[in-house]
Coordinates of C-alpha atoms and ligand atoms in Angstrom, one line a residue:
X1 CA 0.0 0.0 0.0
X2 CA 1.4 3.8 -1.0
X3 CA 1.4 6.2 2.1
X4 CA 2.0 8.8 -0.1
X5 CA -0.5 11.0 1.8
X6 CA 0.0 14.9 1.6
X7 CA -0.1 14.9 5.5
X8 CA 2.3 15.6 8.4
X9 CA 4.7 12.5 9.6
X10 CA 2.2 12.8 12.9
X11 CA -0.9 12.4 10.9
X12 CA 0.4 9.7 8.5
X13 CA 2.0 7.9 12.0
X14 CA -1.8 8.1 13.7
X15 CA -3.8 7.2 10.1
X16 CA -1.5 4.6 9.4
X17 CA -2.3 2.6 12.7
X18 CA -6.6 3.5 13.0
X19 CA -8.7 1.4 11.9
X20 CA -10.4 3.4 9.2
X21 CA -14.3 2.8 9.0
X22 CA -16.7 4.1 5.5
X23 CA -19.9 3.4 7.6
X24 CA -21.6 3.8 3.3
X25 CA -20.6 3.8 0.1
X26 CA -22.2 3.3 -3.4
X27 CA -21.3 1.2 -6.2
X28 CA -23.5 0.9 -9.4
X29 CA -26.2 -1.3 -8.7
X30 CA -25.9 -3.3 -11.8
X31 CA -25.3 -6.6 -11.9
X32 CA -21.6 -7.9 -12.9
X33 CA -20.2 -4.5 -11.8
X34 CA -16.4 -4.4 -11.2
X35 CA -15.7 -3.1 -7.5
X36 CA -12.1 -2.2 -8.2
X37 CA -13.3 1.5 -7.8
X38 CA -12.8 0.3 -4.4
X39 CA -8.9 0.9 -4.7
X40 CA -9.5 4.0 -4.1
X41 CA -10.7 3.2 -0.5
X42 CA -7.4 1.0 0.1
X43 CA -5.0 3.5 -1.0
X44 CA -6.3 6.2 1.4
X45 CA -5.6 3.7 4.4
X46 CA -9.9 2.8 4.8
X47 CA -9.8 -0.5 6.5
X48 CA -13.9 -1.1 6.2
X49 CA -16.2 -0.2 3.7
X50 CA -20.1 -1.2 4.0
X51 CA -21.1 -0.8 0.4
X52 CA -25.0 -0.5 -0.5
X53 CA -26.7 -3.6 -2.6
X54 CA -30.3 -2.6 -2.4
X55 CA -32.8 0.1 -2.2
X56 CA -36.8 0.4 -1.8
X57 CA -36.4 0.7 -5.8
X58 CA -34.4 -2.1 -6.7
X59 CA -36.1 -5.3 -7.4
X60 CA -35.3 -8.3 -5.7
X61 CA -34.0 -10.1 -8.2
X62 CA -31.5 -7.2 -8.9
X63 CA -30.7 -7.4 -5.3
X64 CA -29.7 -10.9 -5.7
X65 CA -27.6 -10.5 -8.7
X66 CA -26.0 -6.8 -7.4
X67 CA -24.8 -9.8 -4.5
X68 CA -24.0 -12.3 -6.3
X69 CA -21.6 -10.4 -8.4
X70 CA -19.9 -8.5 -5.8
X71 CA -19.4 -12.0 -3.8
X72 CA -17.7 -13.3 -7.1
X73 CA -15.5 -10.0 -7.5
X74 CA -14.3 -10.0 -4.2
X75 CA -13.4 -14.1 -4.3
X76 CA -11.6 -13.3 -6.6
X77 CA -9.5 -10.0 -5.6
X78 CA -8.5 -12.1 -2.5
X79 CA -4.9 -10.3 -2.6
X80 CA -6.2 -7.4 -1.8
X81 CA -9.8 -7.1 -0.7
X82 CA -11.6 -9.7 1.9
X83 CA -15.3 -10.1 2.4
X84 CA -15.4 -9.3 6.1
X85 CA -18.0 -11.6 8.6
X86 CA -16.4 -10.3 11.8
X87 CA -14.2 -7.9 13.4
X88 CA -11.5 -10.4 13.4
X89 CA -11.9 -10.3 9.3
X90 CA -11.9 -6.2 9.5
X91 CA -8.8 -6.3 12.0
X92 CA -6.8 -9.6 9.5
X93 CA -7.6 -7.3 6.8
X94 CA -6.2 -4.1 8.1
X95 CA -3.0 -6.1 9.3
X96 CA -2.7 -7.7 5.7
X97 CA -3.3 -4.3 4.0
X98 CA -6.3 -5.2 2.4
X99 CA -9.7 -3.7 2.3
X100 CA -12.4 -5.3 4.6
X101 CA -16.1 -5.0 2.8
X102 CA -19.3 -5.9 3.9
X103 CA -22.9 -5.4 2.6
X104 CA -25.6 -3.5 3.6
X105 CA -29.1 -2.3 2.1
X106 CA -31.5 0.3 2.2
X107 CA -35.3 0.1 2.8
X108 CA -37.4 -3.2 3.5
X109 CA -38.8 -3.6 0.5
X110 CA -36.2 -6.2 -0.1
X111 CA -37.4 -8.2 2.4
X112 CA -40.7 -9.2 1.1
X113 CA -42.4 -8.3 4.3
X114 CA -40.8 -11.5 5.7
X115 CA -38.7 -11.2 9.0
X116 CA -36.4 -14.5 8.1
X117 CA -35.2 -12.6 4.9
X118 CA -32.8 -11.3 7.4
X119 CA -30.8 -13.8 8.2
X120 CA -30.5 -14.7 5.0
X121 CA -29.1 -11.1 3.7
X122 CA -26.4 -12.2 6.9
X123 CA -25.4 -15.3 5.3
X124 CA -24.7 -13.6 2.0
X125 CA -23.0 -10.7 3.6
X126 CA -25.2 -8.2 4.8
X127 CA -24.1 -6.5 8.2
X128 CA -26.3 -3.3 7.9
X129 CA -29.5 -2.5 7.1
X130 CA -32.3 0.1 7.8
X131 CA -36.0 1.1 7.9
X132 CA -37.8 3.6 4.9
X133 CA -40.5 5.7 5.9
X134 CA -41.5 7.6 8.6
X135 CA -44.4 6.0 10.2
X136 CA -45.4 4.4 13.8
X137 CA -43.6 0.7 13.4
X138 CA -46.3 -1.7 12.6
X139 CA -46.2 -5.1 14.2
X140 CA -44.3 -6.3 10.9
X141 CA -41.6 -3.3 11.5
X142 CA -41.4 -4.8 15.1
X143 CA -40.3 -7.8 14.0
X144 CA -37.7 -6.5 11.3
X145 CA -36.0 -4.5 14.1
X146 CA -35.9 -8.3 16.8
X147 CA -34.7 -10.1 13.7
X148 CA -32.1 -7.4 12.6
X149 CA -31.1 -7.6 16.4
X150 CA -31.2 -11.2 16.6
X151 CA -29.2 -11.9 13.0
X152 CA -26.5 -10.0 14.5
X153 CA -26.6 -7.1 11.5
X154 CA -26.3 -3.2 12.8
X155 CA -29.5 -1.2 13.4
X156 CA -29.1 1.7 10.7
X157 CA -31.2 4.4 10.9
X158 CA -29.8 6.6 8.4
X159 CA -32.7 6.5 5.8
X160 CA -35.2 6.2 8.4
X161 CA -38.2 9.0 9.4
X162 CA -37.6 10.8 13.0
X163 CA -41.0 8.8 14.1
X164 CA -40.1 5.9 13.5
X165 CA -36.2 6.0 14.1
X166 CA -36.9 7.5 17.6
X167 CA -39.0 4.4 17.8
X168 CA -36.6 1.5 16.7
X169 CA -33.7 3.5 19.2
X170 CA -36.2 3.0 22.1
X171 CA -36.7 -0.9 21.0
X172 CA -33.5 -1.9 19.8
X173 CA -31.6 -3.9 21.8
X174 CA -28.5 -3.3 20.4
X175 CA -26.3 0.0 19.3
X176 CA -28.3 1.9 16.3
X177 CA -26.5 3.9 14.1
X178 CA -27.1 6.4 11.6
X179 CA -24.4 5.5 8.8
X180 CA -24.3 8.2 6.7
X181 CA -26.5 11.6 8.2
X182 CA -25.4 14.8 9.5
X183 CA -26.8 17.4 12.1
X184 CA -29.6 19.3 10.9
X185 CA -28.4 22.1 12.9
X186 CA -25.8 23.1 11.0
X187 CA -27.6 22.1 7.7
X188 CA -31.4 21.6 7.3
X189 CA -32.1 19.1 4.4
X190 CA -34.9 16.3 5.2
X191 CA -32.1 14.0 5.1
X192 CA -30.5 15.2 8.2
X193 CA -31.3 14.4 11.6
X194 CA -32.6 16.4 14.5
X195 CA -30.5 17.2 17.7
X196 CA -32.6 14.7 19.8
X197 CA -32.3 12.2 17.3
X198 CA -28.4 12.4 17.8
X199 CA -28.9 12.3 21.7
X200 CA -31.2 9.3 21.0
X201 CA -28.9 7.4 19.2
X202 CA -25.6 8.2 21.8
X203 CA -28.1 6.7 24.5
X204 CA -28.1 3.7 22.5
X205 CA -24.5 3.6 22.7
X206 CA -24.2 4.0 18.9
X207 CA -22.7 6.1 16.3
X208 CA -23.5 9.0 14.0
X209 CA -21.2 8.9 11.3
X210 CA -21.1 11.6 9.2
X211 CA -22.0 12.3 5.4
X212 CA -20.1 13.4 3.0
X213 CA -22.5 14.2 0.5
X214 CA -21.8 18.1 -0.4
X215 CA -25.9 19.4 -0.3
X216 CA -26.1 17.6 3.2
X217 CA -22.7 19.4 4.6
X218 CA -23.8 22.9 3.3
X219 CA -24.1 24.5 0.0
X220 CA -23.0 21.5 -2.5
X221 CA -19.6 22.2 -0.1
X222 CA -17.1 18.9 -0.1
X223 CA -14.3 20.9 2.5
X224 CA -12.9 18.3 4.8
X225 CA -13.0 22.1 7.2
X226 CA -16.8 21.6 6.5
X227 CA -16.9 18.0 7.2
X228 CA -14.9 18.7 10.3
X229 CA -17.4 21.2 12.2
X230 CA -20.1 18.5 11.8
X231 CA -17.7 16.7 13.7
X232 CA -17.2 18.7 15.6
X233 CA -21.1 20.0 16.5
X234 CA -21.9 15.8 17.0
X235 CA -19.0 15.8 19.1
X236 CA -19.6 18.8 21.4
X237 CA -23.3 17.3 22.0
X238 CA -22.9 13.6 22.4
X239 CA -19.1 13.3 22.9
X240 CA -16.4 11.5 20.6
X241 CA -17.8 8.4 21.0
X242 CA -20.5 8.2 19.4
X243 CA -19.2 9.9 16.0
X244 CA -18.0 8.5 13.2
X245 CA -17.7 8.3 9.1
X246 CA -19.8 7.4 6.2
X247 CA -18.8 9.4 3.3
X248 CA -21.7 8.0 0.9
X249 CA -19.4 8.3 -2.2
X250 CA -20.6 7.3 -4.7
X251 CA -18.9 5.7 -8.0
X252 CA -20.8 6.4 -10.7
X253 CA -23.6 8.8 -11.5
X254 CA -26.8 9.1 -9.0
X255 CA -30.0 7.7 -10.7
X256 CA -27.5 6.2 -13.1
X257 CA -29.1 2.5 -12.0
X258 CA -32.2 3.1 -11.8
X259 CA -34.6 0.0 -12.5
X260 CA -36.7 0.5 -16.0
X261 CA -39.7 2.3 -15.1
X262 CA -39.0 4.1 -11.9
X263 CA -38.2 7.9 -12.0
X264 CA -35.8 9.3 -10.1
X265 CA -37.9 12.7 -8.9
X266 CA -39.8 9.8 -6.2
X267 CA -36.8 8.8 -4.5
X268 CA -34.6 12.1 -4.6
X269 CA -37.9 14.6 -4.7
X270 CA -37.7 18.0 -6.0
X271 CA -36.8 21.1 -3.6
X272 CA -34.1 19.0 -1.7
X273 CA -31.2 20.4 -4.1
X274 CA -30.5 17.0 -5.7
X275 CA -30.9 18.8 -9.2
X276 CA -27.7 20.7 -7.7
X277 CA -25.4 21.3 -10.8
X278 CA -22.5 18.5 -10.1
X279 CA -23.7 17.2 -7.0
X280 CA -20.3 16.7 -5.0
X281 CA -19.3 14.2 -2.2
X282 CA -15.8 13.7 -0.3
X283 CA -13.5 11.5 -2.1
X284 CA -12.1 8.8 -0.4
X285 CA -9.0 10.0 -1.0
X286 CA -10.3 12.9 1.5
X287 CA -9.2 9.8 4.5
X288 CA -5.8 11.1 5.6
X289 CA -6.8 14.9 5.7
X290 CA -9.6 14.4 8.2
X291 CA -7.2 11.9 10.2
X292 CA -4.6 15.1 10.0
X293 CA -7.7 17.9 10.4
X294 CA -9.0 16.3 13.3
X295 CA -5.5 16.2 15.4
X296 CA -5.0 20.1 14.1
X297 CA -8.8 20.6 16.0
X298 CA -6.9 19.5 19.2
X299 CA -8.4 16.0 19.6
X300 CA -6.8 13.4 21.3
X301 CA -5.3 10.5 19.1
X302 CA -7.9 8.4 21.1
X303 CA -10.7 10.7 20.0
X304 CA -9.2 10.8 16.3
X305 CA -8.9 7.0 16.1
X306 CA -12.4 6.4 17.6
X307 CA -13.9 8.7 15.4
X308 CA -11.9 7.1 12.3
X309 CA -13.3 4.0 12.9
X310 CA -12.9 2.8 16.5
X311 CA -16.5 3.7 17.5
X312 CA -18.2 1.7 14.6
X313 CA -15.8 -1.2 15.3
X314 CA -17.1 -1.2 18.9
X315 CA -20.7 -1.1 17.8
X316 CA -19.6 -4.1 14.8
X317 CA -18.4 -5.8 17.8
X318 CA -21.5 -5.6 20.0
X319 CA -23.8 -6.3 16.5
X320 CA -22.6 -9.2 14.7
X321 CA -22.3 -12.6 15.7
Ligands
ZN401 ZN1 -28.2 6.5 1.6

């Protein structure tokens, strides 16, 4: 692995030995797609990447090919990526300089309203997944969040409504997260979360990881500087343990995979700026400079590697079986 990062010999000392944690990232949802966009990931020193296969709008079958493929890529990159079950996977990988990747989905639609579909996501290498909708949980929602809980996959509540999120924080019994979602205090956007949905979550003992998506940092704005004051605001109200990263970049265009038929203006609706011109995210390359941003800010290399990556690894290890 280069560690030719543009960084101080401090930052590259402390980046080189975090594990580095992408709570979300999105690869074209089409079936046979190569994941050595990944690379990118690798080379910035990311340990773990949690890379979307499904949505509300993609059909099952898609979903099944989207893993199948990726399982098939990654057998077959085994020099340098590993498809990770465990934190022991996650912490081999990081020791052998390979990039540790896991599966997670979007929505429930994928689920066929059928509770046992979520152990069997886990045995193809799911370890995330969240609710849609904002709505009271219905006795079928219930028993999604007991069987996400029970499969051992991490409560996500990043694409989830304050009603019910706040609901599946109070049930869960495990750590929720939100993967990829930023403080609507220092942005509003509907997909940013309100201050007592972050306090929620910390009571749950889990992690806010934040988004790198440039419309839900600020005004289409991609600065790590940006990145790093909603950090920083997480930090300040919940404390550097329960913050974390999920850049959401994503490789290739948005909409780009959309099934036949659907329209893009349902699931990214007008008047939420995703007609932006060039909608930008973070890069992955963006890894170091936070790692180096984050010690300038005065945190503690404790604080820095926790929020790397050390957080979500604590909540992996209290999640998955
Ligand atoms: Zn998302």
């Amino acid at each position: 692995m280069t560690t030719q990062w543009d960084i101080s010999d401090r930052a590259r000392a402390v980046h080189g030995r975090s594990l580095v944690w992408d709570a979300h990232a999105c690869l074209p949802l089409v079936p046979g797609t190569s994941m050595e966009a990944l690379e990118r990931h690798r080379q910035a020193g990311v340990s773990f990447v949690s890379v979307n296969v499904g949505m509300d709008m993609n059909p099952l079958a898609q979903v099944m090919r989207v893993i199948a493929g990726f399982r098939a890529w990654l057998a077959e990159h085994g020099d340098r990526f590993l498809l990770a079950g465990s934190l022991a996977d996650v912490e081999r990988a990081k020791r052998e300089g390979k990039l540790a990747v896991a599966f997670d989905l979007e929505g429930s639609v994928m689920l066929e309203d059928d509770p046992a579909m979520v152990r069997l996501y886990r045995d193809l290498g799911v370890r995330g997944g969240c609710h849609g909708r904002d709505v009271p949980l219905t006795p079928l929602g219930r028993g999604v969040v007991a069987a996400i809980n029970a499969a051992g996959l991490i409560m996500d509540c990043s694409h989830t409504g304050y009603r019910t999120s706040m609901e599946i924080m109070e049930r869960s019994t495990k750590p929720v997260v939100f993967s990829h979602s930023n403080p609507r205090a220092l942005k509003a956007h509907a997909r940013n979360i309100a201050d007592d949905q972050i306090d929620a979550c910390a009571r749950t003992g889990g992690v806010i990881a934040i988004n790198g998506i440039g419309i839900f940092l600020g005004a289409n704005d991609i600065r790590v500087e940006t990145l790093l004051r909603h950090v920083d605001y997480v930090v300040g109200r919940v404390g550097a343990a329960h913050v974390g990263l999920g850049l959401d970049y994503m490789f290739g265009e948005l909409s780009g995979d959309l099934p036949p038929g659907s329209r893009s203006e349902e699931w990214w609706p007008p008047g939420n700026e995703y007609d932006v011109e060039d909608l930008k995210v973070v890069p992955p390359e963006s890894f170091p400079a936070i790692t180096e941003g984050l010690l300038a800010r005065n945190y503690s290399e404790d604080d820095v590697r926790a929020i790397l990556g050390g957080n979500m690894a604590r909540v992996a290890a209290a999640s998955w079986l």
